[in-house]
PDB file of C-alpha atoms in Angstrom:
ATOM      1  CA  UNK N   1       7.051 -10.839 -46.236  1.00 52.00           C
ATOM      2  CA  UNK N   2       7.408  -9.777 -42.574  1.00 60.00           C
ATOM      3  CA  UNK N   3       4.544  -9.601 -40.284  1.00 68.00           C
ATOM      4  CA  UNK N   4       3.631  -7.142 -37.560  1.00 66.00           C
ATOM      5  CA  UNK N   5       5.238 -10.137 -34.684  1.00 67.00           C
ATOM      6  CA  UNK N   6       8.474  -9.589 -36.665  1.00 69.00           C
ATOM      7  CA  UNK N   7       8.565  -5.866 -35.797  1.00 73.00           C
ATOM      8  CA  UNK N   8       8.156  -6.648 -32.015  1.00 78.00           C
ATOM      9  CA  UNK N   9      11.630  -5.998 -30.247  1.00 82.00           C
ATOM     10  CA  UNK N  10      12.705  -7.552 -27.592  1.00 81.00           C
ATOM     11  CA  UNK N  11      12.333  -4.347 -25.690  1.00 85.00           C
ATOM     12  CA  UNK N  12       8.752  -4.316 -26.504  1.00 84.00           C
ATOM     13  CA  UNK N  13       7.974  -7.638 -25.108  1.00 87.00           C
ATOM     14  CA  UNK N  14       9.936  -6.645 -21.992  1.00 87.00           C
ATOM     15  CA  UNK N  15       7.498  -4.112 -21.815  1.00 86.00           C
ATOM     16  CA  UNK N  16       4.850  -6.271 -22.148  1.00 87.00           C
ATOM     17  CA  UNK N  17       5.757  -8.883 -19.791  1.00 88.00           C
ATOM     18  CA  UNK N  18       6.107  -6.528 -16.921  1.00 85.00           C
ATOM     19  CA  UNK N  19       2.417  -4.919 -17.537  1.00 85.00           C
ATOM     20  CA  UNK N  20       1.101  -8.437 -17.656  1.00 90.00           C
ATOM     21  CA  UNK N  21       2.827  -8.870 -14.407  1.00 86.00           C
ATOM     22  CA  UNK N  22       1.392  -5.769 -12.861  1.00 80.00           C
ATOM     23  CA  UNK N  23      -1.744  -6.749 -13.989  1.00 84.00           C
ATOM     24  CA  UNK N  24      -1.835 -10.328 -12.255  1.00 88.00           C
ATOM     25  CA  UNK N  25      -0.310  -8.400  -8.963  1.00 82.00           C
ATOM     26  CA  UNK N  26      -2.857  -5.911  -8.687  1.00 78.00           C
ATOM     27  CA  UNK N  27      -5.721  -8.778  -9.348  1.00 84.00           C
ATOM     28  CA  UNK N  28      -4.252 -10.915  -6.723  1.00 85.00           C
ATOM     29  CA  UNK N  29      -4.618  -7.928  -4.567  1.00 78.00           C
ATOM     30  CA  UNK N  30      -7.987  -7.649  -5.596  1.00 81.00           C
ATOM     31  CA  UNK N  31      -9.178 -11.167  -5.165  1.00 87.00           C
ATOM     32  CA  UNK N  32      -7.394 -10.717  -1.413  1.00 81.00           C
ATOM     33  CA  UNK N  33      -9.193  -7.479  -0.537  1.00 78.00           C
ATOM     34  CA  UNK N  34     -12.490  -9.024  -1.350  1.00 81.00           C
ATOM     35  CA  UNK N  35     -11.741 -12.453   0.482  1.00 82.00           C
ATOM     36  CA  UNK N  36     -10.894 -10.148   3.763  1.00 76.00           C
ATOM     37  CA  UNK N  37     -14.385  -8.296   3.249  1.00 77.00           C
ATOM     38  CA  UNK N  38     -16.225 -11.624   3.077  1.00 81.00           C
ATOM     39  CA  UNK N  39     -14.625 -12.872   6.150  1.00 76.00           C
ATOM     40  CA  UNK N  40     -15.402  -9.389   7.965  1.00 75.00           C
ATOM     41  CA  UNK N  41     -18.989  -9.793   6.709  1.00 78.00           C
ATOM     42  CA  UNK N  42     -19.055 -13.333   8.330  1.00 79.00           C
ATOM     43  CA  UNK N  43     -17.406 -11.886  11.214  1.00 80.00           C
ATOM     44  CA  UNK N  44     -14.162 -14.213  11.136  1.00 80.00           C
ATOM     45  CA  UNK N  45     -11.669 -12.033  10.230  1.00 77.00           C
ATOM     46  CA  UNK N  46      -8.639 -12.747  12.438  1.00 80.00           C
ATOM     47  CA  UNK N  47      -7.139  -9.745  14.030  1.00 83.00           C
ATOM     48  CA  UNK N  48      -4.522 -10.136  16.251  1.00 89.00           C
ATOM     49  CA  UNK N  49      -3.523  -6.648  17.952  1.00 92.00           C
ATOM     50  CA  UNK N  50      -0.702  -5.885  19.683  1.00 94.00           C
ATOM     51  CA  UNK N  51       1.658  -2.914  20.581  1.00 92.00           C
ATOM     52  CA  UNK N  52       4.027  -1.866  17.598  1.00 92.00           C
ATOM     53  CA  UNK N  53       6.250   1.177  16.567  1.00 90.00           C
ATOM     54  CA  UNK N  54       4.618   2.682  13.083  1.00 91.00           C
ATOM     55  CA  UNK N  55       7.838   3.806  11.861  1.00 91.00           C
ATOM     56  CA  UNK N  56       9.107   0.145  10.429  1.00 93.00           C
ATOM     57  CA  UNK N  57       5.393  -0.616   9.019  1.00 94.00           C
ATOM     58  CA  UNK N  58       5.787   2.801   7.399  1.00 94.00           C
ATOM     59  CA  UNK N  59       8.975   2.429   6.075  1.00 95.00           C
ATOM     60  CA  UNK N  60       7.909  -0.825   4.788  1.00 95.00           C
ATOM     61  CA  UNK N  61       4.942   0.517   3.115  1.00 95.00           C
ATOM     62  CA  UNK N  62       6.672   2.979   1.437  1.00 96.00           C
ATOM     63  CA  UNK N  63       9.297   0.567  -0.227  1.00 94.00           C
ATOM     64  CA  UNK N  64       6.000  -1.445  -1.458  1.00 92.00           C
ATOM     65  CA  UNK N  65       5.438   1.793  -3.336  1.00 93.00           C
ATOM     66  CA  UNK N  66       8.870   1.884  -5.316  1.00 92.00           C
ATOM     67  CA  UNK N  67       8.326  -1.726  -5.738  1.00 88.00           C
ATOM     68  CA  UNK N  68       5.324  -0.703  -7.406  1.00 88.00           C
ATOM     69  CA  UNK N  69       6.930   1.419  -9.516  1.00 89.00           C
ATOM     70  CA  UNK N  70       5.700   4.708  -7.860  1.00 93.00           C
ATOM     71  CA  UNK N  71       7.857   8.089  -8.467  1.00 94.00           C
ATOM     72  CA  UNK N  72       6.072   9.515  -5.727  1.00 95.00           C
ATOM     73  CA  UNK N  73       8.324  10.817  -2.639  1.00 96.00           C
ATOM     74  CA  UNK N  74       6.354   9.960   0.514  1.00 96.00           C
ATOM     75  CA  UNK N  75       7.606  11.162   3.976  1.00 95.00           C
ATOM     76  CA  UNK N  76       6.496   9.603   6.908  1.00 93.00           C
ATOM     77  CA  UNK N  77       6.127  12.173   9.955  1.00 90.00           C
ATOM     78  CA  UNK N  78       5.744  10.998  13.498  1.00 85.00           C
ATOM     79  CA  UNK N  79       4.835  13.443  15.826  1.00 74.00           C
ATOM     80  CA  UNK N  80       4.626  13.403  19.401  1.00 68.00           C
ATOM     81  CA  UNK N  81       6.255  10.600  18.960  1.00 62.00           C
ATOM     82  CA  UNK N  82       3.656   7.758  19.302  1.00 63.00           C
ATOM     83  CA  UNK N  83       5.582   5.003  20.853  1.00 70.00           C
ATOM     84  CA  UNK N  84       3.604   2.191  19.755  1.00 82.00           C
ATOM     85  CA  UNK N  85       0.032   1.820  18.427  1.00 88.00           C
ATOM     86  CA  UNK N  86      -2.427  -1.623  19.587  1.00 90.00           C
ATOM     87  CA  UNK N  87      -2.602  -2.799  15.623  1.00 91.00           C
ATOM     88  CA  UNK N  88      -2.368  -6.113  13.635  1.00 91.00           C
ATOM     89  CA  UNK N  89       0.561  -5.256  12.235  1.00 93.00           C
ATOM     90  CA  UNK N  90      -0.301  -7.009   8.734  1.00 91.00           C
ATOM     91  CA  UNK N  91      -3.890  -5.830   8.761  1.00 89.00           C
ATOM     92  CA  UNK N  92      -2.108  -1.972   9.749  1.00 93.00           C
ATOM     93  CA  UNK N  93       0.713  -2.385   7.214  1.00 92.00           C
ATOM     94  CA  UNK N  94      -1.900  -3.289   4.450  1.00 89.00           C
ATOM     95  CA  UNK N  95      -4.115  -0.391   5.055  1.00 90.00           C
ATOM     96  CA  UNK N  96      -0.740   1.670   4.584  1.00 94.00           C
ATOM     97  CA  UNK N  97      -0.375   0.347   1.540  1.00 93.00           C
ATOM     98  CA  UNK N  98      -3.919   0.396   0.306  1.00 90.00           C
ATOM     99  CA  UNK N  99      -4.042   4.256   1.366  1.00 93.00           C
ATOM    100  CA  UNK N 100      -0.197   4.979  -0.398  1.00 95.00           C
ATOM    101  CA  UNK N 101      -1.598   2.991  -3.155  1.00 93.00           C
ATOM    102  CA  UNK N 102      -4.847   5.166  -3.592  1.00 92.00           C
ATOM    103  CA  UNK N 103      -2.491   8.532  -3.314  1.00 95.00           C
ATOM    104  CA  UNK N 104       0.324   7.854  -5.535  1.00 94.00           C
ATOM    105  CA  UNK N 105      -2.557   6.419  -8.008  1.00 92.00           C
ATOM    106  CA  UNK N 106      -4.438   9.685  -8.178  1.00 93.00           C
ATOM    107  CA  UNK N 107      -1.902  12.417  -7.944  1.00 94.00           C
ATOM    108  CA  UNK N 108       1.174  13.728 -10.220  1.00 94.00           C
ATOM    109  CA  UNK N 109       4.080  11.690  -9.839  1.00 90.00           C
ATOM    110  CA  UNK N 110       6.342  14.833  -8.666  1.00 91.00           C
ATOM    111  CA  UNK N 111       3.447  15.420  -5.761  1.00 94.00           C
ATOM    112  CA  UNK N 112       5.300  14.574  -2.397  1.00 96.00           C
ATOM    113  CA  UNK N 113       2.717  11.794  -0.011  1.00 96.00           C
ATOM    114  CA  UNK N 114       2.858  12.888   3.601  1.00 94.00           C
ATOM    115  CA  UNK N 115       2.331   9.741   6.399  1.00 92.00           C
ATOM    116  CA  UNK N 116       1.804  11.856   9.697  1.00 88.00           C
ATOM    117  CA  UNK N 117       0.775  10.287  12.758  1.00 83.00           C
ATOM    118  CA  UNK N 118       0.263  12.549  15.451  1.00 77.00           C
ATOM    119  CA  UNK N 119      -1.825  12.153  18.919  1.00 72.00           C
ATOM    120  CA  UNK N 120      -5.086  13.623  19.415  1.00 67.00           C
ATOM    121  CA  UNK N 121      -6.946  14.543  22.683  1.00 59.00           C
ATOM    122  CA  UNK N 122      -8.788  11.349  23.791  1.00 57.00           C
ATOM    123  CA  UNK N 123     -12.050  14.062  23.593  1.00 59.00           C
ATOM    124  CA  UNK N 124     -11.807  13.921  19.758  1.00 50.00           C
ATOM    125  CA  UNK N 125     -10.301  11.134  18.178  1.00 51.00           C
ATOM    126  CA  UNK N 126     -11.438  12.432  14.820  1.00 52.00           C
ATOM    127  CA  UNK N 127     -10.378  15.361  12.951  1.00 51.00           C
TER     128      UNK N 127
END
């Protein structure tokens, strides 16, 4: 008499393995998040800024996303050519991916992502 475990290929468990492991990387990325917002409520978060070129934390960001198993294509656009923004470059590079993350998540996979960075009059900083 065979039993339902019998009918599992090894395909399936594959399968199964690598959404468990999706699963435990997206909680660890949880339990992180929520460890930086306790320190920023305490008012210890570390930041160390300094002058960087977006285009390799962009780049980098992106890759996360195919790592991640997004189909997405995301473009990163640079104009004016920023030559470097005052960032952490961790803390900047994981609000990439956090943003990426939230735009591949809640549109089609065939819908193109679109990182522009572009300078603004100092008058209005936000549009």
């Amino acid at each position: 008499m065979s039993t339902a475990r019998d009918k599992i290929t090894g395909e399936v468990i594959e399968e199964v393995y690598v959404d468990i492991d999706k699963a435990a990387d997206r909680l660890t990325r949880i339990v992180e998040e929520l460890m930086d917002v306790s320190l920023i409520e305490e008012k210890k978060l570390h930041v160390e800024p300094r002058h960087v070129d977006p285009q390799p934390l962009c780049e980098d960001a992106r890759e996360e996303m195919k790592n991640r198993g997004f189909q997405n294509q995301i473009d990163i656009e640079i104009t004016d050519r920023t030559p470097t923004l005052n960032v952490d470059p961790g803390r900047f590079y994981d609000l990439l991916v956090i943003l990426l993350d939230n735009a591949c998540t809640y549109s089609e996979a065939s819908s193109p992502v679109l990182i522009r960075f572009q300078s603004e009059p100092a008058e209005s900083p936000w549009r």
